[in-house]
Coordinates of C-alpha atoms in Angstrom, one line a residue:
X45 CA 133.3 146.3 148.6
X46 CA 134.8 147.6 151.9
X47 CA 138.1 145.2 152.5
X48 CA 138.2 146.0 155.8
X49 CA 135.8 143.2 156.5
X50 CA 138.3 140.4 155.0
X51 CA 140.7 141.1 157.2
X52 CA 141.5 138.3 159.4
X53 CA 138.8 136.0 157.1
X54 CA 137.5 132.9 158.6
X55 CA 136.2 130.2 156.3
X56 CA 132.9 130.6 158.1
X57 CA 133.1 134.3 157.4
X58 CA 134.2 133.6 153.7
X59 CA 131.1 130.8 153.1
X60 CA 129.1 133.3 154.9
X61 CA 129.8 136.4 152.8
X62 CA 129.6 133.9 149.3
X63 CA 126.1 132.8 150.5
X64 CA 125.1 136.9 151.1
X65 CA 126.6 138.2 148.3
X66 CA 129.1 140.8 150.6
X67 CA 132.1 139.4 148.3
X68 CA 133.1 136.4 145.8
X69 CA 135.8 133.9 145.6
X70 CA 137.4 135.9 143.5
X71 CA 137.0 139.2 145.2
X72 CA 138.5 137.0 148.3
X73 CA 142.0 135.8 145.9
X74 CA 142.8 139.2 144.7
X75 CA 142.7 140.9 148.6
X76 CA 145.2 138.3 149.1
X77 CA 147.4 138.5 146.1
X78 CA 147.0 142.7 146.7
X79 CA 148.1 141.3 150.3
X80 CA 151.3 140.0 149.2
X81 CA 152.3 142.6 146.2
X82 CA 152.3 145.2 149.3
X83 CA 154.0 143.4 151.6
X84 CA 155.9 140.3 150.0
X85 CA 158.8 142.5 149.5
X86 CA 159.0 142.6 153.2
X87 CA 158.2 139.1 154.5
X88 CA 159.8 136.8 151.8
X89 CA 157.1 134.6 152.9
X90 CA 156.1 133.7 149.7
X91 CA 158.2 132.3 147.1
X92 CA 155.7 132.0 143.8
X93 CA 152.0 132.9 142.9
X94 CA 150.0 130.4 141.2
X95 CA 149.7 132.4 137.7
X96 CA 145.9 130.7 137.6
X97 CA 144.9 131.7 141.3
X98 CA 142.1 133.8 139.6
X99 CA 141.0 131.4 137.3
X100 CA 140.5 129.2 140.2
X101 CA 138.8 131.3 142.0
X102 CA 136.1 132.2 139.3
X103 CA 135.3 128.3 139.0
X104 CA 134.7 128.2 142.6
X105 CA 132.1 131.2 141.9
X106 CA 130.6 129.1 138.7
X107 CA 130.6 125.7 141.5
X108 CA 129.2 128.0 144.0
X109 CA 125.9 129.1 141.8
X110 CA 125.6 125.9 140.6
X111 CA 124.9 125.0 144.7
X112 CA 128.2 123.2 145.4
X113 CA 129.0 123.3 148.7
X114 CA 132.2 122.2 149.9
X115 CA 134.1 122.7 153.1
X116 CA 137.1 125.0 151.5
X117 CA 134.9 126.1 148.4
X118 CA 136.7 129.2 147.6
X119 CA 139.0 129.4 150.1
X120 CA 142.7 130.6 149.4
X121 CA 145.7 128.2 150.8
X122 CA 149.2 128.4 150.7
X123 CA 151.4 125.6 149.8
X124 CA 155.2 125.2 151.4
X125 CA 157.6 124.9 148.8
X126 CA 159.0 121.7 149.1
X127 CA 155.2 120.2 148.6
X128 CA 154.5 119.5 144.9
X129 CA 151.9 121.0 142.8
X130 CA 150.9 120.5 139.3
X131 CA 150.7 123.5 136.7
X132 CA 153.1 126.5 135.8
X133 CA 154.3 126.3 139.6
X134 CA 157.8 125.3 140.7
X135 CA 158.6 123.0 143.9
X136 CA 162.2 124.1 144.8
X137 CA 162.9 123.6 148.6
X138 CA 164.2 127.0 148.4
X139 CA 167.2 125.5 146.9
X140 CA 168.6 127.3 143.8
X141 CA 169.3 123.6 142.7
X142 CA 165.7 123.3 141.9
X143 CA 164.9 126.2 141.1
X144 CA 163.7 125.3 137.6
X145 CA 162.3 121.9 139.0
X146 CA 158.3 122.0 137.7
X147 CA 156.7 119.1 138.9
X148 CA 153.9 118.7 136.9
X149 CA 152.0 117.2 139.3
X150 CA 149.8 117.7 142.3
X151 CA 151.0 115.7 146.1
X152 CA 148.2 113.8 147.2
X153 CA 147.2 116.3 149.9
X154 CA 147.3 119.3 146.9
X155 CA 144.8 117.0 145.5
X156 CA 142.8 116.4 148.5
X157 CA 142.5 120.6 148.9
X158 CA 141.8 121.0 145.0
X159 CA 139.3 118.1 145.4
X160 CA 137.3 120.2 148.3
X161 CA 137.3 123.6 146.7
X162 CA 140.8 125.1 147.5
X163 CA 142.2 127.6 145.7
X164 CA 145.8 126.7 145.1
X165 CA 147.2 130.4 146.1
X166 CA 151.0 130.1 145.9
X167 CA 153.8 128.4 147.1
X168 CA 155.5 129.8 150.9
X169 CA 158.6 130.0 151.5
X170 CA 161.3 127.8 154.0
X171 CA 164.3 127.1 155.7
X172 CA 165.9 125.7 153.0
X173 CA 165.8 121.8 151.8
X174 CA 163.1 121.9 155.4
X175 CA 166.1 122.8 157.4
X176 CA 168.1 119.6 156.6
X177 CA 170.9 121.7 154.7
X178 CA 173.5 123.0 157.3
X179 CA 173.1 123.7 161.2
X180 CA 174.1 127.6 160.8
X181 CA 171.6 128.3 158.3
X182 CA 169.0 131.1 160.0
X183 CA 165.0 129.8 160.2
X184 CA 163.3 131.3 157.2
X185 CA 166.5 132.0 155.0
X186 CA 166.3 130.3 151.1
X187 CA 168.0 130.8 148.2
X188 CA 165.2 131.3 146.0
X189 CA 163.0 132.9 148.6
X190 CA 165.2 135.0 150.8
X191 CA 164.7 135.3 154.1
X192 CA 161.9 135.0 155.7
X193 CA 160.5 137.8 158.2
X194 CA 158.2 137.3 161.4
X195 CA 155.4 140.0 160.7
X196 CA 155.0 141.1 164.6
X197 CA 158.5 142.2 164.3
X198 CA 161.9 141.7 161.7
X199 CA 163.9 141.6 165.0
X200 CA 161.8 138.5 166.2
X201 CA 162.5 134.7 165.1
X202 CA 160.0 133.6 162.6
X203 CA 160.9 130.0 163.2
X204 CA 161.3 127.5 161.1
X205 CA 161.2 124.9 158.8
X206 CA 157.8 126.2 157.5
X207 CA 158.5 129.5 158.2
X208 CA 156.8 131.1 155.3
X209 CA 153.5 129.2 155.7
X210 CA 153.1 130.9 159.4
X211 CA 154.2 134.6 158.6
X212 CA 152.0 134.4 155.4
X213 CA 148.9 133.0 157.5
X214 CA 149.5 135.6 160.0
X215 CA 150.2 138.7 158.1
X216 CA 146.7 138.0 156.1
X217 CA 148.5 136.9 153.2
X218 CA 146.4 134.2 153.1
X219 CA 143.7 132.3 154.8
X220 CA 145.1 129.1 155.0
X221 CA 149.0 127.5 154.2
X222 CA 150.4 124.0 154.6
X223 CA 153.8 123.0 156.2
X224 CA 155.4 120.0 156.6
X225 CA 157.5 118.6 159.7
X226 CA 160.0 116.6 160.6
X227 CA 160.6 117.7 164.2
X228 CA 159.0 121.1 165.3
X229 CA 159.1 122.7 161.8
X230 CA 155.2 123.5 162.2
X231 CA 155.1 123.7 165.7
X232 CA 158.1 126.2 166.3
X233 CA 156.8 128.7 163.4
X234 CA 153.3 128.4 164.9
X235 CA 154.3 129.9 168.1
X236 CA 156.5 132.2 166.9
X237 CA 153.6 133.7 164.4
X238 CA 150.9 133.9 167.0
X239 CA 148.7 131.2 165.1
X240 CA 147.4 127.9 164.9
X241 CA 149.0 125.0 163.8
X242 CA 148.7 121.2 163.9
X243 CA 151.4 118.7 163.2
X244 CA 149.4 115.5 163.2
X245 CA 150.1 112.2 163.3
X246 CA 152.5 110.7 160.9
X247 CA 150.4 108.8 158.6
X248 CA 147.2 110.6 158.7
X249 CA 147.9 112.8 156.1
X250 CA 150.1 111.0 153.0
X251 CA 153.5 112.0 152.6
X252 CA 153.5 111.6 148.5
X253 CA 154.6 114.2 146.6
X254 CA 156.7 116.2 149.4
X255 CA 160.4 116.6 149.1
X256 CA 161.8 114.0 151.9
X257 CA 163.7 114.1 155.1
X258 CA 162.6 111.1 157.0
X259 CA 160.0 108.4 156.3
X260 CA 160.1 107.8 159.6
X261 CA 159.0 111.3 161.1
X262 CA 157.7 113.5 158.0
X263 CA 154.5 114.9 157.7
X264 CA 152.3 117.9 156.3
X265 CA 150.1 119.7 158.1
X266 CA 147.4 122.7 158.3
X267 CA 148.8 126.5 159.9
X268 CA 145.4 128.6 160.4
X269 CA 144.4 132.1 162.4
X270 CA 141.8 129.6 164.4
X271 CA 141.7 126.1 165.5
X272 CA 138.6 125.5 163.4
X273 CA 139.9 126.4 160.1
X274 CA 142.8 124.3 160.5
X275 CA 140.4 121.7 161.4
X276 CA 138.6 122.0 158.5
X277 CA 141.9 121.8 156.5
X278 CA 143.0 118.8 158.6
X279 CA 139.3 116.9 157.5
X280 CA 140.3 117.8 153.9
X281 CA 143.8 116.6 153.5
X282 CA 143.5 113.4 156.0
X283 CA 143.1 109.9 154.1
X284 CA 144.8 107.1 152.8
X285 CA 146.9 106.7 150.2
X286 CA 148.1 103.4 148.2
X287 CA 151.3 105.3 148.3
X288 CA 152.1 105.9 151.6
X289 CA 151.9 102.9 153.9
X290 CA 152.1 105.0 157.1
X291 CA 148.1 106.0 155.8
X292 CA 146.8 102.5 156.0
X293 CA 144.1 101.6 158.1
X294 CA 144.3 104.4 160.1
X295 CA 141.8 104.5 163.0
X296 CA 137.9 105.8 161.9
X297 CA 136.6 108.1 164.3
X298 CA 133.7 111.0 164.3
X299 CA 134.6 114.0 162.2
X300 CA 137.3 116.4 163.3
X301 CA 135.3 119.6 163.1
X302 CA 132.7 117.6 165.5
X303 CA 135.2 117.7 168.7
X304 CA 135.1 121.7 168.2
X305 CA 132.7 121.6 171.1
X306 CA 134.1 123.2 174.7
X307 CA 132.0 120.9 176.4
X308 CA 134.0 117.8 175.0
X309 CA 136.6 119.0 177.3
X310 CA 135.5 118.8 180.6
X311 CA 136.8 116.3 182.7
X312 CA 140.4 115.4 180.5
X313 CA 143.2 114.7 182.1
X314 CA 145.7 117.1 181.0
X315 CA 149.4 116.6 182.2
X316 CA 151.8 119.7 182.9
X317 CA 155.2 120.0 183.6
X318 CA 157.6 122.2 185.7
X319 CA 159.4 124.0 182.8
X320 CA 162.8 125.6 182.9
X321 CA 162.2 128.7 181.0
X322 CA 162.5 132.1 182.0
X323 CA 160.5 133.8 184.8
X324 CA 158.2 135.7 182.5
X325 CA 157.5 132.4 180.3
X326 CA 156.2 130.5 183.1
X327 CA 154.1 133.3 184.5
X328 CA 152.1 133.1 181.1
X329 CA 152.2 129.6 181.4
X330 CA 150.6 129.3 184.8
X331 CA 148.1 132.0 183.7
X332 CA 147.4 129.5 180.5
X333 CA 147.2 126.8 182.8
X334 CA 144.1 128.6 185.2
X335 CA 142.6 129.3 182.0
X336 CA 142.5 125.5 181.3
X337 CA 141.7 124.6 184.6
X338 CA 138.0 127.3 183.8
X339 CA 137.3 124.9 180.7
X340 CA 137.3 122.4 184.0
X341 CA 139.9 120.3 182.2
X342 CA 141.9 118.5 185.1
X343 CA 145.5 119.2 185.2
X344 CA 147.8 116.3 187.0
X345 CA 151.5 117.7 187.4
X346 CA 154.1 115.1 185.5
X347 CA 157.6 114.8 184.3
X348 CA 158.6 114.3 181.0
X349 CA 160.4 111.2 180.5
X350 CA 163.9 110.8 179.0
X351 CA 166.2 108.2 177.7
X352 CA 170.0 108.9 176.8
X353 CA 169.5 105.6 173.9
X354 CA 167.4 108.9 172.1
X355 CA 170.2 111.4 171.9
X356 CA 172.6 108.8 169.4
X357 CA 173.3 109.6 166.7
X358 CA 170.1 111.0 164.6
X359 CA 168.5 108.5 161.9
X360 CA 167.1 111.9 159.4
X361 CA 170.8 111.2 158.3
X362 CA 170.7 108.1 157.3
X363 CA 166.7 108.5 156.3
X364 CA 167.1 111.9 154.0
X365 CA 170.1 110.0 151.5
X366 CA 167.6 107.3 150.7
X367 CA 164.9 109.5 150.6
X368 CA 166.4 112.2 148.2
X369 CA 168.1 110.4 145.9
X370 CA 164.4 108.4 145.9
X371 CA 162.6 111.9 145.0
X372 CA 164.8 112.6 142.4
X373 CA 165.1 109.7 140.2
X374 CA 161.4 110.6 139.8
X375 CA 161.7 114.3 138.7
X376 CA 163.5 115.7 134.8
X377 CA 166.3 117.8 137.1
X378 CA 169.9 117.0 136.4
X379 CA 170.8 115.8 139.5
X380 CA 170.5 112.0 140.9
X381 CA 172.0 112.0 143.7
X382 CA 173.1 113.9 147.2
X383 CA 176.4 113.8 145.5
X384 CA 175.3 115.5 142.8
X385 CA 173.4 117.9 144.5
X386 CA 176.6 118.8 147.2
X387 CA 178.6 119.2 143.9
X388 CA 176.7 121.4 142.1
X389 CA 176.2 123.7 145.4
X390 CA 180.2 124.0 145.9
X391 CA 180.5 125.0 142.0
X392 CA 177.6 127.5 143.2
X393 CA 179.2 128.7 147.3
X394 CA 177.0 132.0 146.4
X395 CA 174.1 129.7 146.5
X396 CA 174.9 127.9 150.2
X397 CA 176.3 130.7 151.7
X398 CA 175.7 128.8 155.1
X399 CA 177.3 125.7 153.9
X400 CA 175.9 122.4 153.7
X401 CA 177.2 120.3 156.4
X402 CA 173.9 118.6 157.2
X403 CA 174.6 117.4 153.1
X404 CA 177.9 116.5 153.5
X405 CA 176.9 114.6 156.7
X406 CA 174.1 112.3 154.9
X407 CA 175.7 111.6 152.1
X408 CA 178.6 110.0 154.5
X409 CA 176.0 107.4 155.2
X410 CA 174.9 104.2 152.5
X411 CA 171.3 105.5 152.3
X412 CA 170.7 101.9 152.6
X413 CA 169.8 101.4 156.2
X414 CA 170.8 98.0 157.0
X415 CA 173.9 99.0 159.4
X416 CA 173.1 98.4 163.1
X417 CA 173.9 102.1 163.8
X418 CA 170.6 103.1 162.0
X419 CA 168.5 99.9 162.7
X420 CA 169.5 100.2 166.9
X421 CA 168.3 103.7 166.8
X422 CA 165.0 103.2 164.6
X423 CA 164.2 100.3 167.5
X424 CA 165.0 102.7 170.2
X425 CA 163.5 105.7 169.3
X426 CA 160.3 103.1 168.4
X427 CA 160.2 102.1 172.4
X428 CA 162.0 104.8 173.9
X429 CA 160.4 107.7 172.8
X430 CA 156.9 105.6 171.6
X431 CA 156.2 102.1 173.6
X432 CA 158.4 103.2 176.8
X433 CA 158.5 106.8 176.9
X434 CA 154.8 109.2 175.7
X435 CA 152.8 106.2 175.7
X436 CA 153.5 104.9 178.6
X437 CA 153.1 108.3 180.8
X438 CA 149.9 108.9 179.2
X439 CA 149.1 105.2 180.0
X440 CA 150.5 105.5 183.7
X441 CA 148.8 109.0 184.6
X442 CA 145.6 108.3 182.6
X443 CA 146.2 111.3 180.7
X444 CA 144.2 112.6 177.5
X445 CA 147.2 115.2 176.6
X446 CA 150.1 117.3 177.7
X447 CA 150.2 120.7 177.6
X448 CA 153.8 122.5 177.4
X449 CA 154.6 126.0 177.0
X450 CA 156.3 128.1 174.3
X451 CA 157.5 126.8 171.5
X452 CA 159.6 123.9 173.9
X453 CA 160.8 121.1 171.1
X454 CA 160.1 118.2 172.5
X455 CA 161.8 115.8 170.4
X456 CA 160.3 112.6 171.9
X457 CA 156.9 113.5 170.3
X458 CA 158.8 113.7 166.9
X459 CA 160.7 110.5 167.2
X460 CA 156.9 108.9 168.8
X461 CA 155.4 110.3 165.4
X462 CA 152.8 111.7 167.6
X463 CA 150.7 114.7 167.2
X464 CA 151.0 118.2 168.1
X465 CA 148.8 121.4 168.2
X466 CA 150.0 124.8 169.2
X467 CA 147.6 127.5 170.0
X468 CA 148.9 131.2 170.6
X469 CA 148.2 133.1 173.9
X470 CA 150.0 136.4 174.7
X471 CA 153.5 138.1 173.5
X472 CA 156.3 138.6 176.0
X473 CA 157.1 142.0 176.9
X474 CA 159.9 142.0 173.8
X475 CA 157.3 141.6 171.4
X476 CA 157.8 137.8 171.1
X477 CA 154.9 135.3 170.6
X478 CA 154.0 133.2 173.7
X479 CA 152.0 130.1 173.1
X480 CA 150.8 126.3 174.3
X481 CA 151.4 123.3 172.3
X482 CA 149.1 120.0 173.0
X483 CA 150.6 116.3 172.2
X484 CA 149.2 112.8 173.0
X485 CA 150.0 109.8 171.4
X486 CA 149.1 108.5 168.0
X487 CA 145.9 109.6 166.5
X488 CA 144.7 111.1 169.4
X489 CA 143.6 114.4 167.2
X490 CA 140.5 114.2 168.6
X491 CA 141.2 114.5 172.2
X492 CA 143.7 117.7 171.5
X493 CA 141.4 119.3 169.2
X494 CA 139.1 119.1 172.1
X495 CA 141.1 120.3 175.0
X496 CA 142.7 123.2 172.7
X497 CA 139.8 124.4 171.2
X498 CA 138.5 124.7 175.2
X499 CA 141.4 126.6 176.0
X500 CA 141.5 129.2 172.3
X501 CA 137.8 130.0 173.6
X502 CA 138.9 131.8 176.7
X503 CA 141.8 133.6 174.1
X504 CA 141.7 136.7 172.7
X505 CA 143.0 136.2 169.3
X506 CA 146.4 138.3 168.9
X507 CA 146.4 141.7 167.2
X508 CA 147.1 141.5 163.6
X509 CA 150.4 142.5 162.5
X510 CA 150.7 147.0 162.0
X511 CA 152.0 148.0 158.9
X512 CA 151.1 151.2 158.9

């Protein structure tokens, strides 16, 4: 078998070479693990292999002869670290507190992909505890996993919090990954990696079985070469769950992979903004724009709107005690507690050699959420960033979407719960990744699948990473 033709796999091209006979399921898992035994030692982008990856894969063969067909039948996905799964694999946040933590069970989306035909590859590596450890902590650094390299370039940010999902997806170390986000911990790696990613709305995809930060704002979400196989992986993972509240009655709708159409996009109402960024950054932008404006998608210029109640003091504080110590009353690790946890981390400094002030801060708070610090800003960021601040431009300017440029965090999307897909367009002339990321308000998937997919079509899709 030449593998020079799974470079830069599809799932369409995978199915497609399964139904032909070019390759199997497990010709597919080993390229990948050979992927990260030659390169894994530059990336840190993943942290653990799933010692049954092959095992999996030669069921998917047996499912496969038997005519099974499944949307990811046979199709290799990563798993961030903090997301658990079931079997001889650890979820440890990157922390070297849990680095012995075995879950022994699978988070409901795990399930959902094992349910569809995944083939559980490994576990990715993060910022650390999703970022929610210290402020000075780089994006991609962990204890247990090291730190994490962008594959276009070790001098370029990888991003972060799932940083390893996104430099595994676009170094061909996989076909698909999962990461979770809180605020821009998909998005920001997305760009950064030159691929796909889609932070969804919070409560379309349960939340059990991930390592909190905020019930409020968590969520998981797919990290793909191309906008239809993370799609695909959106379809798959998307459902309720008696567990997670957030996943009740969410609205039905047609199929995700349906909207993959360009013509769906003609006539939205797209807004764009005036960005302050450098010169070169909103040159690609305004050639990104043109290119939207082809796919005859309607661009009406806007201002983003902004409220001072959102910049009080952050609620993930308050959120991430009660969370935590929530998570781990339910796991066998020794500690209880954030107490326990900031304790054992200051008998271990070699462990936290960033500190853990983002710790320390938390744990100052009840974990209780009944003070009117917490509830004032729950309610605010509810109307300001929700009722009175996305929702109500899109309502006001009869927008479908926004597009933005780069990898710009807006937080109000975050704090709105609302969704998010990037889509990669050029590099910069240092190298960097230069990309668009489409929100709207809640559950409006649908409408940015549609709009982003028009715009990926008039894309070429970026140059895998040299390592020769």
């Amino acid at each position: 078998m030449d593998q020079s033709q799974l470079l830069e796999l599809t799932i369409e091209d995978a199915h497609r070479g399964y139904k032909e006979g070019q390759f199997t399921a497990r010709d597919v898992t080993a390229y990948y693990l050979g992927r990260i035994a030659a390169y894994n030692e530059r990336l840190h982008a993943v942290i653990q292999v799933n010692p049954d990856a092959l095992f999996e894969a030669e069921a998917a063969e047996r499912a496969y002869k038997k005519g099974v067909r499944k949307p990811l039948l046979g199709i290799p996905v990563l798993i961030k670290d903090n997301i658990e799964t079931a079997g001889l694999m650890r979820t440890t946040a990157g922390a070297a507190a849990m680095r012995h933590h075995f879950a022994g069970r699978d988070a409901e989306l795990v399930k959902r992909l094992r349910d569809d035909g995944a083939i559980i590859l490994g576990k990715a590596n993060l910022s650390e505890w999703a970022n929610f450890l210290t402020e000075d902590m780089p994006n991609g650094w962990s204890a247990v996993g090291g730190q994490t390299k962008n594959p276009y370039g070790d001098q370029l940010d990888v991003g972060g919090s799932s940083s390893g999902s996104a430099s595994a997806v676009a170094a061909n170390l996989t076909l698909l990954a999962v990461g979770s986000e809180t605020s821009g911990s998909i998005v920001h790696p997305s760009v950064h990696n030159s691929i796909v990613g889609i932070k969804p709305t919070v409560g379309l995809i349960s939340r059990s079985g991930i390592i909190p930060i905020s019930r409020s704002q968590d969520t998981a979400g797919p990290m793909a070469r191309t906008l239809r196989d993370a799609v695909v992986a959106l379809q798959t993972m998307c459902g309720e769950d008696s567990a997670d509240p957030a996943t009740w009655e969410t609205p039905v709708g047609p199929p995700y992979v349906t909207c993959l159409d360009v013509r769906q996009a003609v006539g939205m109402r797209v807004g764009f903004i005036k960005p302050n960024i450098s010169d070169e950054e909103v040159g690609l932008y305004e050639q990104a724009l043109r290119l939207l404006r082809q796919a005859e998608v309607e661009l009406v210029e806007i201002t983003l709107p902004k409220h001072g109640a959102l910049e009080q003091a952050d609620i993930l504080f308050d959120e991430f005690k009660l969370g935590i110590e929530a998570y781990l009353a339910n796991t066998t690790v020794p500690f209880k507690t954030l107490s326990d946890l900031i304790e054992w981390n200051a008998d271990h400094p070699e462990s936290i050699p960033h500190g853990q002030t983002i710790f320390e801060q938390s744990d100052a708070r009840s974990g209780r959420l009944v003070e009117a610090s917490y509830l004032d800003c729950r309610i605010d960021d509810v109307h300001f960033a929700k009722v009175d601040g996305m929702d109500e431009l899109l309502k006001a300017q009869k927008l479908d979407a926004i597009v933005l440029p780069h990898d710009m965090n807006y937080d109000m999307a975050a704090k709105a719960g609302h969704p998010t897909i990037t889509v990669p367009y050029k590099r910069k002339e240092s190298g960097a990744p230069f990309g668009l990321s489409f929100t709207g308000t809640s559950f409006a998937e649908r409408d940015l699948i549609r709009v982003a997919y028009a715009f990926e079509q008039f894309v070429t899709r970026p140059t895998p990473p040299d390592y020769s």
